[in-house]
Coordinates of C-alpha atoms in Angstrom, one line a residue:
M1 CA 131.4 281.3 117.8
V2 CA 127.7 282.8 119.5
Y3 CA 127.2 283.3 123.5
M4 CA 124.2 282.5 125.4
E5 CA 121.9 285.9 127.2
Q6 CA 120.6 285.2 130.5
S7 CA 118.9 287.3 132.6
L8 CA 118.8 285.4 135.7
R9 CA 122.9 285.3 137.1
P10 CA 124.5 283.6 140.4
P11 CA 124.1 285.7 143.8
F12 CA 128.3 286.7 144.6
P13 CA 130.9 287.2 142.1
P14 CA 132.7 285.2 140.4
P15 CA 136.5 284.9 142.0
G16 CA 138.4 287.3 141.6
V17 CA 136.0 289.6 140.6
P18 CA 134.6 293.0 142.7
A19 CA 131.3 292.4 144.3
Q20 CA 130.7 296.7 142.9
E21 CA 131.5 295.7 139.4
Y22 CA 129.7 292.4 139.4
K23 CA 126.6 294.2 140.9
K24 CA 127.5 297.3 137.6
D25 CA 127.2 294.7 135.3
L26 CA 123.9 292.5 136.4
S27 CA 122.7 296.0 135.6
T28 CA 123.8 296.3 132.4
N29 CA 122.7 292.3 131.9
E30 CA 126.1 292.0 131.1
S31 CA 128.5 289.0 131.1
V32 CA 132.1 289.9 133.4
L33 CA 133.3 285.8 132.1
P34 CA 135.4 285.5 130.0
P35 CA 135.7 284.4 126.7
N36 CA 137.0 281.1 127.4
G37 CA 134.3 281.4 130.6
A38 CA 131.4 282.3 128.8
I39 CA 128.7 279.9 129.5
K40 CA 128.4 278.1 125.1
Q41 CA 125.7 276.3 123.0
Q42 CA 127.9 273.2 123.8
P43 CA 126.5 270.6 126.3
Q44 CA 130.5 269.7 126.5
Q45 CA 132.5 272.7 126.7
I46 CA 129.8 274.1 128.9
V47 CA 130.1 271.1 131.7
A48 CA 133.7 271.5 130.9
A49 CA 134.0 274.4 132.4
V50 CA 132.3 273.6 135.6
S51 CA 135.2 271.9 138.5
S52 CA 135.8 268.4 138.7
E53 CA 136.2 269.3 142.8
V54 CA 132.6 270.4 142.1
L55 CA 130.8 267.7 140.2
E56 CA 132.8 264.7 143.1
S57 CA 131.3 266.8 145.3
L58 CA 127.4 265.0 143.8
P59 CA 126.1 262.0 144.5
T60 CA 125.9 258.8 142.7
I61 CA 122.1 258.1 142.1
T62 CA 119.2 259.7 141.9
R63 CA 115.3 259.3 140.8
T64 CA 112.4 260.3 138.6
K65 CA 109.3 261.2 139.6
D66 CA 108.9 256.9 138.4
Q67 CA 111.0 256.1 140.6
Q68 CA 113.7 255.3 137.6
V69 CA 117.6 255.5 138.9
V70 CA 119.4 257.1 137.5
L71 CA 122.6 258.4 137.6
V72 CA 123.5 262.5 138.6
A73 CA 126.5 262.7 136.1
E74 CA 123.9 261.9 133.3
E75 CA 121.0 263.1 135.1
V76 CA 122.5 266.8 136.7
E77 CA 119.5 268.7 136.0
E78 CA 116.7 265.9 137.6
F79 CA 118.5 266.0 140.0
L80 CA 118.4 269.7 140.6
R81 CA 115.1 269.2 140.4
N82 CA 114.9 266.5 143.1
D83 CA 117.3 267.9 145.7
L84 CA 116.1 271.5 145.4
N85 CA 112.4 270.5 145.9
V86 CA 109.7 272.1 148.3
S87 CA 106.9 271.8 146.4
R88 CA 105.7 270.4 149.0
L89 CA 105.3 273.2 151.7
N90 CA 105.0 276.1 149.4
S91 CA 101.3 274.2 148.4
I92 CA 100.3 275.0 151.7
H93 CA 101.8 278.2 152.3
A94 CA 98.9 280.5 152.6
Y95 CA 98.4 278.1 155.9
L96 CA 102.6 278.6 157.4
W97 CA 101.6 280.7 159.9
M98 CA 99.8 278.1 162.2
A99 CA 104.1 275.8 161.6
G100 CA 105.8 279.5 162.9
R101 CA 106.8 282.6 162.7
P102 CA 107.6 284.6 159.5
L103 CA 111.2 285.7 160.7
N104 CA 114.9 285.2 160.7
A105 CA 115.9 280.6 162.0
R106 CA 118.0 281.7 164.8
P107 CA 122.2 281.6 165.0
L108 CA 123.2 277.2 165.2
Q109 CA 125.2 278.3 169.2
R110 CA 121.8 279.8 169.7
Q111 CA 121.0 276.5 168.6
K112 CA 122.8 274.1 171.1
M113 CA 121.7 277.1 173.9
M114 CA 118.0 275.8 172.8
G115 CA 118.9 272.5 173.7
K116 CA 118.5 271.4 169.9
D117 CA 120.4 268.8 168.4
I118 CA 120.6 269.4 165.0
I119 CA 120.5 266.8 162.4
P120 CA 121.2 266.1 158.8
T121 CA 118.8 265.4 156.0
E122 CA 119.7 265.6 152.4
Q123 CA 115.9 266.9 152.0
L124 CA 115.4 270.4 151.1
D125 CA 111.0 269.9 152.5
L126 CA 112.5 269.5 155.6
H127 CA 115.2 272.3 156.0
L128 CA 114.8 273.8 159.4
L129 CA 111.7 271.8 160.7
H130 CA 112.1 270.5 164.5
F131 CA 109.4 268.3 166.3
S132 CA 110.7 268.2 170.6
N133 CA 114.5 269.3 170.2
R134 CA 115.9 268.6 167.1
L135 CA 116.0 270.8 163.9
L136 CA 116.9 269.0 161.0
V137 CA 119.0 270.6 158.7
K138 CA 120.3 270.1 155.3
P139 CA 124.0 270.6 154.5
L140 CA 125.6 273.3 152.7
P141 CA 125.6 271.6 148.7
E142 CA 129.0 272.6 147.2
Y143 CA 127.4 272.9 143.7
L144 CA 125.7 276.1 145.2
L145 CA 128.8 277.2 146.3
N146 CA 130.7 277.3 142.2
F147 CA 129.9 280.5 139.9
S148 CA 130.3 277.9 137.1
F149 CA 127.5 275.8 138.3
W150 CA 125.3 278.6 139.2
E151 CA 125.9 279.2 135.3
R152 CA 125.7 276.3 134.0
Y153 CA 122.4 274.7 135.6
L154 CA 120.5 276.8 139.2
C155 CA 120.3 280.0 136.3
E156 CA 118.2 278.3 133.8
S157 CA 115.3 277.8 136.1
K158 CA 114.0 280.2 137.6
E159 CA 112.4 278.5 140.1
L160 CA 115.6 276.9 140.3
H161 CA 117.3 279.2 140.7
E162 CA 114.6 280.5 144.0
T163 CA 114.8 278.0 145.4
A164 CA 119.6 277.5 145.2
C165 CA 119.1 281.8 146.6
G166 CA 116.3 280.9 150.1
L167 CA 119.0 278.0 150.8
L168 CA 121.3 280.2 150.6
L169 CA 119.5 282.4 152.6
S170 CA 119.5 280.3 154.9
Y171 CA 123.4 279.9 156.1
V172 CA 123.4 283.4 156.2
W173 CA 120.3 283.4 159.2
L174 CA 122.3 279.8 160.6
I175 CA 126.4 280.6 160.8
C176 CA 126.4 284.7 161.7
S177 CA 129.5 285.0 164.1
P178 CA 133.2 282.3 164.3
L179 CA 132.0 280.0 166.9
D180 CA 128.6 279.3 164.8
M181 CA 131.1 278.5 161.8
K182 CA 133.2 275.4 164.1
L183 CA 130.0 274.5 165.0
A184 CA 128.3 274.0 161.0
H185 CA 132.0 272.7 160.6
E186 CA 132.0 270.3 163.3
L187 CA 128.9 269.0 162.8
G188 CA 129.6 268.0 158.8
L189 CA 126.1 271.4 157.5
V190 CA 129.2 273.4 155.6
P191 CA 133.0 271.7 153.3
I192 CA 135.6 272.6 155.5
D193 CA 138.3 274.7 153.4
R194 CA 135.0 277.2 153.5
K195 CA 137.4 279.3 156.4
W196 CA 135.4 281.6 158.5
A197 CA 137.5 285.4 156.1
W198 CA 136.2 283.4 153.3
W199 CA 132.1 282.8 154.7
K200 CA 132.4 286.9 155.6
T201 CA 133.8 287.9 152.3
F202 CA 131.4 285.6 150.8
V203 CA 127.6 286.9 152.4
A204 CA 128.8 290.8 152.2
D205 CA 128.7 289.8 148.3
F206 CA 125.6 288.4 149.0
V207 CA 123.2 290.8 150.4
S208 CA 124.6 293.2 148.5
I209 CA 122.7 291.9 145.5
I210 CA 120.5 289.8 147.1
D211 CA 117.7 291.5 149.7
V212 CA 117.8 288.9 152.5
N213 CA 114.6 292.0 153.5
A214 CA 112.2 292.1 150.3
L215 CA 112.8 288.4 150.1
D216 CA 111.6 288.4 146.2
Q217 CA 114.2 287.0 144.5
V218 CA 114.4 283.7 147.3
N219 CA 112.2 281.0 147.1
R220 CA 108.0 282.0 149.5
R221 CA 108.6 278.9 151.1
F222 CA 112.1 280.7 152.5
Q223 CA 110.0 284.2 154.2
F224 CA 109.4 281.9 157.6
G225 CA 112.0 280.4 159.2
E226 CA 111.1 277.2 161.5
L227 CA 108.6 276.1 161.1
R228 CA 107.4 272.8 163.5
L229 CA 107.2 269.5 162.0
G230 CA 104.1 268.7 164.0
R231 CA 102.0 271.3 163.1
I232 CA 103.1 271.3 159.7
N233 CA 101.6 266.8 159.7
S234 CA 98.1 268.7 161.2
I235 CA 98.5 271.1 158.5
Y236 CA 99.1 268.4 156.0
R237 CA 96.3 265.7 156.8
I238 CA 93.4 268.2 157.4
R239 CA 93.8 271.1 154.0
L240 CA 95.2 266.8 151.9
F241 CA 92.9 264.7 153.9
F242 CA 91.8 262.5 151.1
T243 CA 95.2 261.3 150.0
H244 CA 97.5 262.4 153.4
S245 CA 95.0 261.5 156.6
I246 CA 97.0 258.9 157.9
R247 CA 100.6 259.6 156.7
G248 CA 101.0 263.3 157.8
Y249 CA 103.9 265.5 155.5
L250 CA 106.3 263.3 157.6
Y251 CA 105.7 259.7 159.0
G252 CA 107.4 258.9 161.8
Y253 CA 105.0 255.4 163.6
N254 CA 106.8 251.6 161.7
R255 CA 106.8 250.1 164.9
Y256 CA 103.8 249.9 167.4
T257 CA 107.1 250.5 170.2
V258 CA 107.6 253.7 169.0
F259 CA 104.4 254.4 169.4
F260 CA 103.6 253.4 172.4
E261 CA 107.0 255.2 173.9
R262 CA 106.4 257.9 172.3
K263 CA 102.7 258.6 173.9
F264 CA 103.2 256.6 177.3
A265 CA 103.2 259.7 180.0
W266 CA 99.1 260.8 178.0
L267 CA 98.1 256.8 178.1
L268 CA 99.5 256.6 181.9
G269 CA 97.7 260.0 183.1
V270 CA 94.1 258.4 182.0
F271 CA 95.1 255.2 183.8
V272 CA 95.9 257.0 187.0
Y273 CA 93.0 259.1 187.2
F274 CA 90.8 256.4 186.3
S275 CA 91.7 254.8 189.2
L276 CA 91.9 257.5 191.3
V277 CA 87.7 257.8 190.5
L278 CA 87.7 254.5 190.7
S279 CA 90.1 254.1 194.5
A280 CA 87.7 256.7 195.1
M281 CA 84.4 255.0 195.0
Q282 CA 85.1 252.2 196.5
V283 CA 86.9 253.8 199.8
G284 CA 83.4 256.0 199.5
S285 CA 81.2 253.1 200.4
I286 CA 82.9 252.2 203.4
V287 CA 83.5 254.8 205.4
P288 CA 81.2 254.7 208.4
P289 CA 79.4 258.2 208.2
L290 CA 78.1 257.4 204.8
N291 CA 76.5 254.0 204.6
D292 CA 73.3 255.6 206.3
N293 CA 73.6 258.5 203.1
Q294 CA 73.0 256.6 199.8
G295 CA 73.0 259.9 197.9
P296 CA 77.1 260.3 197.3
L297 CA 77.3 256.9 196.4
Q298 CA 74.3 256.9 193.5
S299 CA 76.0 260.5 192.1
L300 CA 78.9 258.0 192.1
T301 CA 76.8 255.4 189.3
I302 CA 78.7 254.5 186.3
F303 CA 76.8 252.2 183.9
P304 CA 74.7 250.7 185.7
P305 CA 73.1 248.0 183.3
T306 CA 77.0 246.7 183.3
I307 CA 76.5 246.1 187.1
R308 CA 72.5 245.4 187.4
P309 CA 69.5 247.0 187.0
L310 CA 68.0 248.5 189.2
D311 CA 64.6 249.7 190.6
D312 CA 62.3 251.1 193.0
S313 CA 62.6 248.2 196.2
D314 CA 67.0 247.8 195.6
Q315 CA 68.0 251.6 197.5
R316 CA 72.0 249.7 197.3
S317 CA 73.8 251.3 194.6
P318 CA 76.4 249.4 192.2
I319 CA 79.2 250.9 193.7
R320 CA 78.1 249.0 196.9
L321 CA 76.9 246.0 195.1
G322 CA 80.4 245.6 193.7
S323 CA 81.9 246.2 197.4
M324 CA 79.6 243.3 198.0
F325 CA 80.7 241.6 195.1
K326 CA 84.1 241.0 196.1
R327 CA 83.9 240.8 199.4
S328 CA 82.0 237.4 197.9
F329 CA 85.3 236.3 196.7
A330 CA 87.1 236.8 200.0
S331 CA 89.5 234.5 201.8
K332 CA 87.3 234.8 205.4
D333 CA 84.0 234.4 203.8
R334 CA 84.3 231.2 202.4
A335 CA 82.8 228.0 203.7
G336 CA 84.9 225.6 205.6
K337 CA 87.5 228.7 206.6
S338 CA 87.6 230.0 210.5
V339 CA 87.6 233.1 211.5
K340 CA 89.8 234.0 214.1
P341 CA 88.6 237.7 215.5
L342 CA 90.0 240.3 215.9
K343 CA 91.4 240.9 219.2
I344 CA 91.8 244.9 220.5
T345 CA 93.7 245.9 222.6
Y346 CA 93.5 248.5 224.9
R347 CA 95.0 251.7 223.1
E348 CA 92.8 250.5 219.9
G349 CA 90.1 250.4 222.5
T350 CA 90.3 254.0 223.5
K351 CA 91.8 255.5 220.6
K352 CA 87.9 254.3 219.3
K353 CA 85.8 256.0 221.9
M354 CA 87.3 259.3 222.0
Q355 CA 86.8 260.0 218.4
E356 CA 83.3 258.4 218.2
S357 CA 83.3 261.3 221.0
L358 CA 84.8 264.0 218.9
D359 CA 82.4 262.5 216.1
S360 CA 78.8 262.8 217.5
P361 CA 77.7 265.7 219.2
M362 CA 77.4 266.4 222.7
V363 CA 74.1 265.3 224.4
A364 CA 72.2 268.2 224.6
S365 CA 68.4 269.2 225.4
P366 CA 66.4 270.3 222.6
L367 CA 67.1 273.9 222.0
T368 CA 64.7 275.4 223.4
S369 CA 65.8 277.2 226.1
P370 CA 65.9 281.4 227.0
I371 CA 69.0 283.0 224.0
I372 CA 71.8 284.9 225.8
T373 CA 73.3 288.1 224.4
M374 CA 77.1 288.2 225.0
V375 CA 79.1 291.5 224.1
V376 CA 82.7 290.3 223.6
G377 CA 86.2 292.3 223.1
R378 CA 87.3 295.9 222.7
D379 CA 84.5 296.6 220.1
Q380 CA 81.7 294.7 221.2
R381 CA 80.7 292.1 218.8
L382 CA 77.3 290.3 219.4
F383 CA 77.0 286.4 220.3
A384 CA 73.9 284.2 220.6
A385 CA 73.8 281.3 222.3
H386 CA 71.1 279.0 223.9
E387 CA 71.3 279.0 228.3
D388 CA 71.0 275.6 229.0
V389 CA 74.6 275.0 226.4
L390 CA 76.4 277.8 228.5
C391 CA 75.6 276.6 231.5
R392 CA 76.8 273.7 230.7
A393 CA 80.4 275.5 231.4
P394 CA 81.1 276.1 235.1
F395 CA 81.9 280.0 234.4
F396 CA 78.7 280.7 232.8
A397 CA 76.5 278.9 234.8
A398 CA 78.1 280.8 238.0
S399 CA 77.3 284.0 236.1
L400 CA 73.8 283.6 234.9
K401 CA 72.8 282.0 238.6
D402 CA 73.2 285.0 240.6
Q403 CA 72.9 287.7 238.1
F404 CA 68.8 288.7 237.1
F405 CA 67.8 289.6 233.4
E406 CA 64.8 291.1 232.5
A407 CA 63.1 288.8 229.1
G408 CA 64.4 289.8 225.5
A409 CA 67.4 291.5 228.1
K410 CA 69.4 288.6 228.5
K411 CA 73.3 290.0 228.0
V412 CA 76.4 288.3 229.4
K413 CA 79.8 291.1 228.6
L414 CA 82.8 289.7 228.1
P415 CA 85.5 292.5 227.4
D416 CA 88.4 290.7 227.9
E417 CA 88.0 288.2 225.4
E418 CA 88.9 287.8 221.8
P419 CA 85.6 286.9 219.8
E420 CA 87.5 284.4 217.6
I421 CA 88.4 282.1 220.7
L422 CA 84.6 282.9 222.1
S423 CA 83.8 281.0 218.9
C424 CA 85.7 278.2 219.1
I425 CA 84.4 277.8 222.7
L426 CA 81.4 277.9 221.7
E427 CA 81.8 275.6 218.3
F428 CA 83.2 273.3 221.5
L429 CA 79.8 273.8 223.9
Y430 CA 77.6 273.1 220.6
K431 CA 79.8 270.5 218.2
G432 CA 81.7 268.8 220.8
D433 CA 85.3 270.5 218.5
Y434 CA 86.9 273.5 217.1
Y435 CA 88.2 273.6 214.1
P436 CA 90.1 271.7 212.3
R437 CA 89.2 269.2 214.2
L438 CA 90.9 266.4 215.3
L439 CA 90.8 263.2 213.0
Q440 CA 92.3 260.3 213.7
N441 CA 94.0 258.7 210.4
K442 CA 93.6 254.3 210.7
R443 CA 96.0 254.2 207.4
R444 CA 99.3 255.7 209.9
D445 CA 97.4 255.1 213.3
T446 CA 98.3 259.1 214.8
W447 CA 96.4 261.9 215.2
E448 CA 96.7 264.6 212.8
L449 CA 94.1 268.2 212.4
E450 CA 91.8 268.5 209.7
D451 CA 92.6 269.4 206.5
A452 CA 96.3 268.4 207.7
H453 CA 97.4 267.7 203.8
D454 CA 95.4 270.6 201.7
P455 CA 98.6 272.4 201.3
K456 CA 96.6 275.6 199.8
K457 CA 94.5 276.1 203.7
G458 CA 98.2 276.0 205.3
G459 CA 97.5 273.1 206.7
R460 CA 94.6 273.9 209.2
G461 CA 92.4 274.8 207.1
S462 CA 91.0 278.6 206.9
S463 CA 92.9 279.2 211.0
D464 CA 95.0 279.9 210.8
S465 CA 97.6 278.6 213.9
T466 CA 98.5 281.3 216.3
I467 CA 96.4 284.7 216.5
Y468 CA 97.3 288.4 217.2
L469 CA 97.0 289.9 220.8
P470 CA 96.5 293.5 221.5
D471 CA 97.1 293.4 225.3
V472 CA 100.7 291.0 224.5
G473 CA 101.6 292.8 221.2
G474 CA 102.3 290.1 219.1
H475 CA 101.2 286.4 217.5
V476 CA 100.8 284.5 220.1
L477 CA 99.8 280.0 219.5
R478 CA 96.0 280.7 219.3
D479 CA 95.4 276.9 220.3
T480 CA 97.3 278.1 224.0
V481 CA 94.8 281.2 224.3
I482 CA 92.2 278.4 223.7
Y483 CA 93.8 276.7 226.9
C484 CA 93.4 279.3 228.2
A485 CA 89.9 279.8 228.6
A486 CA 88.8 277.1 228.8
E487 CA 90.8 276.8 232.2
K488 CA 88.7 279.9 233.0
Y489 CA 85.7 279.2 231.9
G490 CA 86.6 275.5 233.8
L491 CA 85.6 273.4 230.5
E492 CA 88.9 270.1 231.5
E493 CA 87.7 268.5 228.0
L494 CA 88.2 271.7 225.9
K495 CA 91.4 271.7 227.8
R496 CA 93.1 268.2 226.7
L497 CA 92.0 268.9 223.5
A498 CA 93.7 271.7 222.8
L499 CA 96.6 270.3 223.9
R500 CA 96.6 268.1 222.2
K501 CA 96.4 269.8 218.9
Q502 CA 98.5 272.0 220.6
G503 CA 101.1 269.1 220.5
L504 CA 100.3 268.3 216.3
Q505 CA 102.2 272.3 215.3
S506 CA 105.0 272.2 213.6
G507 CA 107.1 275.8 211.3
V508 CA 106.1 278.0 214.7
Q509 CA 108.0 280.9 214.8
V510 CA 110.4 280.6 218.5
D511 CA 109.5 283.9 219.5
A512 CA 105.9 283.2 219.4
I513 CA 106.6 280.0 221.5
L514 CA 108.7 282.1 223.7
R515 CA 105.3 284.7 223.8
S516 CA 103.1 282.5 223.9
A517 CA 104.8 280.0 227.0
R518 CA 104.8 284.0 229.2
Y519 CA 101.0 284.1 227.8
A520 CA 100.6 280.6 229.9
Y521 CA 102.8 281.0 232.6
D522 CA 100.8 284.4 232.7
N523 CA 97.2 283.2 232.2
T524 CA 97.2 279.9 233.9
P525 CA 96.9 279.0 238.4
D526 CA 100.3 278.0 239.8
T527 CA 98.8 274.3 240.0
E528 CA 98.8 274.1 237.1
S529 CA 101.2 271.9 234.9
R530 CA 99.7 269.9 231.9
L531 CA 100.7 274.0 229.3
R532 CA 102.9 274.5 231.5
A533 CA 105.4 271.5 231.5
H534 CA 104.4 271.1 227.3
Y535 CA 106.6 274.2 226.9
L536 CA 109.2 273.1 229.2
A537 CA 109.7 270.0 227.1
L538 CA 109.6 271.6 223.4
I539 CA 112.1 273.9 225.1
I540 CA 114.3 271.6 226.4
R541 CA 114.2 269.2 223.1
S542 CA 114.8 272.1 220.8
R543 CA 117.7 273.7 223.2
K544 CA 119.6 274.1 220.3
T545 CA 117.3 275.7 218.2
F546 CA 116.5 278.7 221.3
K547 CA 120.1 279.2 222.2
R548 CA 120.8 280.4 219.1
S549 CA 117.9 282.8 218.7
G550 CA 118.1 286.6 220.3
T551 CA 114.3 286.6 221.5
M552 CA 115.6 283.5 224.4
Q553 CA 118.6 286.1 225.1
M554 CA 115.7 288.5 225.5
E555 CA 113.0 286.7 227.8
M556 CA 115.7 285.2 229.9
E557 CA 117.3 288.7 230.3
N558 CA 114.2 290.1 230.7
G559 CA 113.4 286.6 233.7
G560 CA 109.7 285.8 234.8
K561 CA 108.2 282.3 236.8
L562 CA 109.0 280.7 233.5
F563 CA 112.9 281.1 233.1
F564 CA 113.1 279.1 237.0
D565 CA 110.6 275.9 236.5
L566 CA 113.3 275.8 233.0
F567 CA 116.2 276.3 235.3
V568 CA 114.6 273.2 237.5
A569 CA 113.5 270.7 234.1
M570 CA 116.8 271.1 232.4
C571 CA 118.4 270.0 235.8
N572 CA 116.0 267.1 237.2
H573 CA 117.1 266.3 233.1
I574 CA 120.5 266.4 233.4
D575 CA 120.9 264.2 236.9
D576 CA 118.2 261.3 234.8
I577 CA 121.1 261.8 232.6
V578 CA 124.6 260.7 234.7
E579 CA 121.7 258.5 236.5
I580 CA 121.7 256.4 233.4
R581 CA 125.5 257.0 232.1

């Protein structure tokens, strides 16, 4: 009887043989099988040595390179060449670093924790490839756990041997704990009769024979663990452009429905982006302040030839022409249609006049009057303004009239004024408003502050809603300080404007409100009612919040005219409720 001598051996010992003894025999390249289990030259006797259960676990058919269908039982070698084929990945091995890192694959329980859906596949070249939240995994074949099958089929080819060892190595990565084994059974990746105790022993034997760190005994594909299918597709399309430029490595679209489902997000984004741009251009073409300024409209011109050529005699932008074209089809412009004039209510007329007064600068004489220098605050900051502009405030008009100034030495000292507040007053005297401006939201028919919807600027542009006053020792509402300053300088219009802006504030702390109310009482005369009534109404409306505030309790204990007025207002409020009932 003649025995074949093989250099390749299975990566685990046969049943009943200790791993140390098997490893020792590998170094001497001697067979540890008994004579009746040895690999003989007769094929029929060799096949008989393989367990019938293993052969029954093989598929029914396989396909050759020319797509001929053959039975697996008759062409086991052909089946193994197909089942353990990773040649496609090996052809781009030099670029696999773009698709994944040379690290071990993560265990199954880790994959599930990351939200991965395990998708079984019979293709080994798709094993451990992932896309989106899905991971492709090839189930562990029964024949890879049979020693006789290795001796008969896998040890005859070095390529098959390395690939089979690599597949076993991948499962050493995937199954590291009893929980991983339980998940493998539930997903059908490992035969159900293979329990954790057996697997633990099997891995110990496998690792003692195969160096899982050097990876010199496995196929080079398994130098990488998980790979990204999307990047593999890109590598295949670029590296093998002439043969795989369209389908890539794994073509996933065979219907337009699937394509649009996956690409809908960025298609919608492009559509929304251009819709916003075109809407902004249309709005910009009808905004009144831009009617006399054609620069912004001409800068937004898109494809002028599509509308009509422009010459020097026609300065209207294509955007405006588009608006005119759209209006020409409106029902109110058609012949035979009677247009009913819109009625403007008194309230709307008042709002329109107020908005026009805020948008237009105050009428002033030519700024040729002398320059007045103002020394403001404790830091003696210098401000300059025209005398005619300052005289619009009765306070400055009286000061400049009663004092005599030499040429080049016209100064006004305001040691108790805050520079930021005076800056707002000067801005009002020159422009009729101060930043942030009061604007009308025509869409909602409400008033709001400029940049009120800008989250980066806190809803008030670059200015804060409060200002720190050293004399008070805390933050006070900025509009309240401006109101008190307007009372001092005799600017009634500025008082109305500051009170209106203060009513649009939100998110102010209770202590700042109470501190501002006390500041209002300390810096306005007893005859003043609007600002004080504003704070009294605010406290009554938000009484539940103020009632729970420790600051409110402390302020009430300190007392003052504020809380006497608050008591009177509360009594009047309760009397009104009783009368209604």
